[in-house]
Amino acid sequence: VGFSIGYAETAADGRRFNSAVLVGPDGALIGKYRKVHLPGTVEPRPGARFQQLEKRYFSYGDLGFPTFRAPDALGGGVLGMLICNDRRWPEAWRVLGLRGVELVCIGYNSAAYDPNGGEGEDAGLRTFHSQLVAQANAYMNATWAVAVAKAGDEDGSGLIGGSCIVDPDGRIVVEAQTLEDEVILADCNLDACLQGRAKMFNFAAHRRPDSYGPITGQVGATPPD
Amino acid sequence: VGFSIGYAETAADGRRFNSAVLVGPDGALIGKYRKVHLPGTVEPRPGARFQQLEKRYFSYGDLGFPTFRAPDALGGGVLGMLICNDRRWPEAWRVLGLRGVELVCIGYNSAAYDPNGGEGEDAGLRTFHSQLVAQANAYMNATWAVAVAKAGDEDGSGLIGGSCIVDPDGRIVVEAQTLEDEVILADCNLDACLQGRAKMFNFAAHRRPDSYGPITGQVGATPPD
């Protein structure tokens, strides 16, 4: 088998990244990704019950959103990775899509409560969000997605589950049923990406990059008033 | 009441656009949008049972994705519009999001079969796609979305329904139940956008535009091999 796994990486220059790798059946590295979308804050938020300090302890990923050709033993498809919060950002998926991705491997550790102190976000709503973004972004990029949770109790705090395998139509093919250890399996026929890519999401025919300029900028792009 | 409605526009210079307007309770024009994502082909596809020739009969929208400040009589929020196929393109939603949108008005006429001749896309799957993209893009931009179908039979061909009002958490608050004429209603508290905008989707804090450059280009951005 091949696998994708996340880890805390210390680079040669001492920077720390939230990283993931793809490894082939021969144990060779297929590719590496460094998380771009670090949530949370640099400084602890005074008085907050939970702290989310990923921006403090990690550097922003500097590899962009690369795709990799899988070896024949893994089907020869085009693979990409996203890490946790990345999956909520359509820009990340779109760059993978533009680079021909056919299966996106995602690992996530997501609190079952809102670590930013938001109201009303329980485990049910947060699991819904997690699956919703995997489903829609898979559909909009005509790719498979495999989203894998570290679920259940971690040092007394709950993490959502909801691990799922999503087809290029955005449908959940199989999903984890519990917050315990589980293995879920699906046959992912990469040819299922072809229809979306050739028709509805034929990027070359239908995207309009001339209208997308504000996306490479930040907020404040001529809001009204 | 105010309203949004789509129409075929002939511009002063003779160009034709697939357009929509927002109109306030006083009858004044709040804003206009011209559809950017025209599906289909310029030339008829030989032998195809259905033709989708929007690229032949319309020009690409040249107004970008503007947002508009609603008058106080409509709640004073920030409104945007998308037309039909636009709703499947996360770039369109993101530009509206960057411009502070709080409610996106969408009209669509979507065939209950795949007009591009794809396999396996029945009315159920196409309605699922339509709602999925409205839900996820509303969530990822912390905005309300109101997606309205022209549903049912049109000259002997079926159109999907699935009109829905989606909250900034991506949840369908209310949806049409039939393919007939229906009115659906929801109270859309625009303050429900604030939590997503301040926390998970605080664009200024968490977006990474330096990694988004390929989005303003087209396919071919260094795919593997």
PDB file of N, CA and C in Angstrom, chain B residues 4-6 82-85 87-88 104-112 123 126-128 130-131 134 145-154 158-165 174-184:
ATOM      1  N   SER B   4     -34.743  40.713  -6.995  1.00  0.00           N
ATOM      2  CA  SER B   4     -33.695  40.490  -7.985  1.00  0.00           C
ATOM      3  C   SER B   4     -34.315  39.706  -9.116  1.00  0.00           C
ATOM      4  N   ILE B   5     -33.998  40.092 -10.349  1.00  0.00           N
ATOM      5  CA  ILE B   5     -34.578  39.356 -11.476  1.00  0.00           C
ATOM      6  C   ILE B   5     -33.598  39.354 -12.641  1.00  0.00           C
ATOM      7  N   GLY B   6     -33.580  38.247 -13.342  1.00  0.00           N
ATOM      8  CA  GLY B   6     -32.689  38.109 -14.479  1.00  0.00           C
ATOM      9  C   GLY B   6     -33.383  38.448 -15.784  1.00  0.00           C
ATOM     10  N   LEU B  82     -25.402  36.261  -8.498  1.00  0.00           N
ATOM     11  CA  LEU B  82     -24.785  35.309  -9.418  1.00  0.00           C
ATOM     12  C   LEU B  82     -25.887  34.758 -10.289  1.00  0.00           C
ATOM     13  N   ILE B  83     -25.533  34.314 -11.471  1.00  0.00           N
ATOM     14  CA  ILE B  83     -26.537  33.795 -12.387  1.00  0.00           C
ATOM     15  C   ILE B  83     -26.183  32.363 -12.754  1.00  0.00           C
ATOM     16  N   CYS B  84     -27.052  31.467 -12.380  1.00  0.00           N
ATOM     17  CA  CYS B  84     -27.050  30.075 -12.841  1.00  0.00           C
ATOM     18  C   CYS B  84     -25.671  29.418 -12.716  1.00  0.00           C
ATOM     19  N   ASN B  85     -25.009  29.146 -13.819  1.00  0.00           N
ATOM     20  CA  ASN B  85     -23.735  28.429 -13.809  1.00  0.00           C
ATOM     21  C   ASN B  85     -22.670  29.088 -12.931  1.00  0.00           C
ATOM     22  N   ARG B  87     -22.836  29.889 -10.024  1.00  0.00           N
ATOM     23  CA  ARG B  87     -22.855  29.397  -8.642  1.00  0.00           C
ATOM     24  C   ARG B  87     -21.960  28.183  -8.442  1.00  0.00           C
ATOM     25  N   ARG B  88     -21.523  27.552  -9.518  1.00  0.00           N
ATOM     26  CA  ARG B  88     -20.646  26.377  -9.407  1.00  0.00           C
ATOM     27  C   ARG B  88     -19.175  26.766  -9.348  1.00  0.00           C
ATOM     28  N   VAL B 104     -26.329  36.601  -1.159  1.00  0.00           N
ATOM     29  CA  VAL B 104     -26.130  36.433  -2.603  1.00  0.00           C
ATOM     30  C   VAL B 104     -27.451  35.970  -3.213  1.00  0.00           C
ATOM     31  N   CYS B 105     -27.931  36.700  -4.195  1.00  0.00           N
ATOM     32  CA  CYS B 105     -29.149  36.340  -4.925  1.00  0.00           C
ATOM     33  C   CYS B 105     -28.764  35.603  -6.199  1.00  0.00           C
ATOM     34  N   ILE B 106     -29.320  34.425  -6.363  1.00  0.00           N
ATOM     35  CA  ILE B 106     -28.973  33.580  -7.512  1.00  0.00           C
ATOM     36  C   ILE B 106     -30.250  33.144  -8.211  1.00  0.00           C
ATOM     37  N   GLY B 107     -30.284  33.293  -9.511  1.00  0.00           N
ATOM     38  CA  GLY B 107     -31.339  32.679 -10.293  1.00  0.00           C
ATOM     39  C   GLY B 107     -30.742  31.630 -11.197  1.00  0.00           C
ATOM     40  N   TYR B 108     -31.454  30.524 -11.389  1.00  0.00           N
ATOM     41  CA  TYR B 108     -30.917  29.499 -12.281  1.00  0.00           C
ATOM     42  C   TYR B 108     -32.013  28.785 -13.058  1.00  0.00           C
ATOM     43  N   ASN B 109     -31.670  28.432 -14.285  1.00  0.00           N
ATOM     44  CA  ASN B 109     -32.441  27.523 -15.138  1.00  0.00           C
ATOM     45  C   ASN B 109     -31.523  26.357 -15.428  1.00  0.00           C
ATOM     46  N   SER B 110     -31.686  25.242 -14.740  1.00  0.00           N
ATOM     47  CA  SER B 110     -30.762  24.123 -14.935  1.00  0.00           C
ATOM     48  C   SER B 110     -31.527  22.893 -15.380  1.00  0.00           C
ATOM     49  N   ALA B 111     -31.061  22.347 -16.491  1.00  0.00           N
ATOM     50  CA  ALA B 111     -31.728  21.171 -17.059  1.00  0.00           C
ATOM     51  C   ALA B 111     -31.729  20.023 -16.058  1.00  0.00           C
ATOM     52  N   ALA B 112     -32.761  19.211 -16.126  1.00  0.00           N
ATOM     53  CA  ALA B 112     -32.885  18.043 -15.251  1.00  0.00           C
ATOM     54  C   ALA B 112     -32.113  16.855 -15.809  1.00  0.00           C
ATOM     55  N   ALA B 123     -32.030  14.205 -12.508  1.00  0.00           N
ATOM     56  CA  ALA B 123     -32.523  15.396 -11.798  1.00  0.00           C
ATOM     57  C   ALA B 123     -32.105  15.372 -10.332  1.00  0.00           C
ATOM     58  N   ARG B 126     -28.417  16.338 -10.097  1.00  0.00           N
ATOM     59  CA  ARG B 126     -28.198  17.741 -10.475  1.00  0.00           C
ATOM     60  C   ARG B 126     -28.787  18.705  -9.439  1.00  0.00           C
ATOM     61  N   THR B 127     -29.867  18.309  -8.797  1.00  0.00           N
ATOM     62  CA  THR B 127     -30.397  19.133  -7.707  1.00  0.00           C
ATOM     63  C   THR B 127     -29.443  19.106  -6.513  1.00  0.00           C
ATOM     64  N   PHE B 128     -28.889  17.931  -6.244  1.00  0.00           N
ATOM     65  CA  PHE B 128     -27.877  17.812  -5.186  1.00  0.00           C
ATOM     66  C   PHE B 128     -26.686  18.731  -5.466  1.00  0.00           C
ATOM     67  N   SER B 130     -26.611  21.425  -7.223  1.00  0.00           N
ATOM     68  CA  SER B 130     -27.037  22.825  -7.142  1.00  0.00           C
ATOM     69  C   SER B 130     -27.074  23.298  -5.694  1.00  0.00           C
ATOM     70  N   GLN B 131     -27.625  22.472  -4.837  1.00  0.00           N
ATOM     71  CA  GLN B 131     -27.711  22.861  -3.427  1.00  0.00           C
ATOM     72  C   GLN B 131     -26.352  22.769  -2.754  1.00  0.00           C
ATOM     73  N   ALA B 134     -24.303  25.886  -3.402  1.00  0.00           N
ATOM     74  CA  ALA B 134     -24.846  27.043  -2.680  1.00  0.00           C
ATOM     75  C   ALA B 134     -24.496  26.944  -1.199  1.00  0.00           C
ATOM     76  N   ALA B 145     -27.319  32.831   1.196  1.00  0.00           N
ATOM     77  CA  ALA B 145     -27.523  32.638  -0.242  1.00  0.00           C
ATOM     78  C   ALA B 145     -28.987  32.311  -0.491  1.00  0.00           C
ATOM     79  N   VAL B 146     -29.521  32.920  -1.518  1.00  0.00           N
ATOM     80  CA  VAL B 146     -30.903  32.658  -1.926  1.00  0.00           C
ATOM     81  C   VAL B 146     -30.843  32.194  -3.376  1.00  0.00           C
ATOM     82  N   ALA B 147     -31.092  30.913  -3.578  1.00  0.00           N
ATOM     83  CA  ALA B 147     -30.943  30.316  -4.912  1.00  0.00           C
ATOM     84  C   ALA B 147     -32.319  29.920  -5.423  1.00  0.00           C
ATOM     85  N   VAL B 148     -32.697  30.497  -6.543  1.00  0.00           N
ATOM     86  CA  VAL B 148     -34.072  30.380  -7.037  1.00  0.00           C
ATOM     87  C   VAL B 148     -34.100  29.753  -8.424  1.00  0.00           C
ATOM     88  N   ALA B 149     -34.803  28.645  -8.535  1.00  0.00           N
ATOM     89  CA  ALA B 149     -34.909  27.911  -9.797  1.00  0.00           C
ATOM     90  C   ALA B 149     -36.108  28.360 -10.614  1.00  0.00           C
ATOM     91  N   LYS B 150     -35.924  28.373 -11.919  1.00  0.00           N
ATOM     92  CA  LYS B 150     -37.055  28.280 -12.840  1.00  0.00           C
ATOM     93  C   LYS B 150     -37.234  26.793 -13.058  1.00  0.00           C
ATOM     94  N   ALA B 151     -38.228  26.232 -12.434  1.00  0.00           N
ATOM     95  CA  ALA B 151     -38.347  24.777 -12.335  1.00  0.00           C
ATOM     96  C   ALA B 151     -39.445  24.226 -13.234  1.00  0.00           C
ATOM     97  N   GLY B 152     -39.358  22.937 -13.471  1.00  0.00           N
ATOM     98  CA  GLY B 152     -40.430  22.240 -14.151  1.00  0.00           C
ATOM     99  C   GLY B 152     -40.251  22.174 -15.660  1.00  0.00           C
ATOM    100  N   ASP B 153     -41.351  22.041 -16.354  1.00  0.00           N
ATOM    101  CA  ASP B 153     -41.308  21.787 -17.787  1.00  0.00           C
ATOM    102  C   ASP B 153     -41.104  23.073 -18.581  1.00  0.00           C
ATOM    103  N   GLU B 154     -40.155  23.048 -19.511  1.00  0.00           N
ATOM    104  CA  GLU B 154     -39.966  24.185 -20.423  1.00  0.00           C
ATOM    105  C   GLU B 154     -39.898  23.644 -21.839  1.00  0.00           C
ATOM    106  N   GLY B 158     -37.226  19.118 -19.049  1.00  0.00           N
ATOM    107  CA  GLY B 158     -37.352  19.332 -17.614  1.00  0.00           C
ATOM    108  C   GLY B 158     -36.258  20.211 -17.057  1.00  0.00           C
ATOM    109  N   LEU B 159     -36.618  21.043 -16.085  1.00  0.00           N
ATOM    110  CA  LEU B 159     -35.656  21.840 -15.333  1.00  0.00           C
ATOM    111  C   LEU B 159     -35.744  21.427 -13.865  1.00  0.00           C
ATOM    112  N   ILE B 160     -34.588  21.371 -13.199  1.00  0.00           N
ATOM    113  CA  ILE B 160     -34.597  21.029 -11.778  1.00  0.00           C
ATOM    114  C   ILE B 160     -35.222  22.160 -10.960  1.00  0.00           C
ATOM    115  N   GLY B 161     -35.655  21.791  -9.756  1.00  0.00           N
ATOM    116  CA  GLY B 161     -36.102  22.778  -8.773  1.00  0.00           C
ATOM    117  C   GLY B 161     -35.014  22.954  -7.727  1.00  0.00           C
ATOM    118  N   GLY B 162     -35.387  22.766  -6.475  1.00  0.00           N
ATOM    119  CA  GLY B 162     -34.387  22.847  -5.409  1.00  0.00           C
ATOM    120  C   GLY B 162     -34.094  24.255  -4.930  1.00  0.00           C
ATOM    121  N   SER B 163     -34.970  25.203  -5.246  1.00  0.00           N
ATOM    122  CA  SER B 163     -34.791  26.571  -4.714  1.00  0.00           C
ATOM    123  C   SER B 163     -34.599  26.504  -3.207  1.00  0.00           C
ATOM    124  N   CYS B 164     -33.662  27.294  -2.688  1.00  0.00           N
ATOM    125  CA  CYS B 164     -33.397  27.213  -1.256  1.00  0.00           C
ATOM    126  C   CYS B 164     -32.817  28.519  -0.734  1.00  0.00           C
ATOM    127  N   ILE B 165     -32.984  28.702   0.546  1.00  0.00           N
ATOM    128  CA  ILE B 165     -32.348  29.806   1.270  1.00  0.00           C
ATOM    129  C   ILE B 165     -31.375  29.170   2.248  1.00  0.00           C
ATOM    130  N   VAL B 174     -34.785  26.816   4.340  1.00  0.00           N
ATOM    131  CA  VAL B 174     -36.077  26.469   3.746  1.00  0.00           C
ATOM    132  C   VAL B 174     -35.822  26.136   2.276  1.00  0.00           C
ATOM    133  N   GLU B 175     -36.600  25.220   1.734  1.00  0.00           N
ATOM    134  CA  GLU B 175     -36.427  24.877   0.322  1.00  0.00           C
ATOM    135  C   GLU B 175     -37.769  24.570  -0.308  1.00  0.00           C
ATOM    136  N   ALA B 176     -37.846  24.763  -1.602  1.00  0.00           N
ATOM    137  CA  ALA B 176     -39.068  24.442  -2.338  1.00  0.00           C
ATOM    138  C   ALA B 176     -39.273  22.932  -2.338  1.00  0.00           C
ATOM    139  N   GLN B 177     -40.531  22.538  -2.313  1.00  0.00           N
ATOM    140  CA  GLN B 177     -40.865  21.118  -2.194  1.00  0.00           C
ATOM    141  C   GLN B 177     -41.310  20.499  -3.513  1.00  0.00           C
ATOM    142  N   THR B 178     -41.606  21.312  -4.496  1.00  0.00           N
ATOM    143  CA  THR B 178     -42.157  20.796  -5.746  1.00  0.00           C
ATOM    144  C   THR B 178     -41.458  21.460  -6.934  1.00  0.00           C
ATOM    145  N   LEU B 179     -41.896  21.089  -8.125  1.00  0.00           N
ATOM    146  CA  LEU B 179     -41.429  21.768  -9.345  1.00  0.00           C
ATOM    147  C   LEU B 179     -42.446  22.793  -9.842  1.00  0.00           C
ATOM    148  N   GLU B 180     -43.455  23.054  -9.029  1.00  0.00           N
ATOM    149  CA  GLU B 180     -44.478  24.026  -9.394  1.00  0.00           C
ATOM    150  C   GLU B 180     -44.110  25.403  -8.840  1.00  0.00           C
ATOM    151  N   ASP B 181     -44.976  26.386  -9.106  1.00  0.00           N
ATOM    152  CA  ASP B 181     -44.787  27.713  -8.525  1.00  0.00           C
ATOM    153  C   ASP B 181     -44.893  27.616  -7.004  1.00  0.00           C
ATOM    154  N   GLU B 182     -43.940  28.209  -6.328  1.00  0.00           N
ATOM    155  CA  GLU B 182     -43.930  28.218  -4.861  1.00  0.00           C
ATOM    156  C   GLU B 182     -43.321  29.519  -4.398  1.00  0.00           C
ATOM    157  N   VAL B 183     -43.708  29.962  -3.218  1.00  0.00           N
ATOM    158  CA  VAL B 183     -43.017  31.050  -2.529  1.00  0.00           C
ATOM    159  C   VAL B 183     -42.408  30.464  -1.267  1.00  0.00           C
ATOM    160  N   ILE B 184     -41.107  30.661  -1.081  1.00  0.00           N
ATOM    161  CA  ILE B 184     -40.477  30.261   0.179  1.00  0.00           C
ATOM    162  C   ILE B 184     -39.942  31.514   0.863  1.00  0.00           C
TER     163      ILE B 184
END
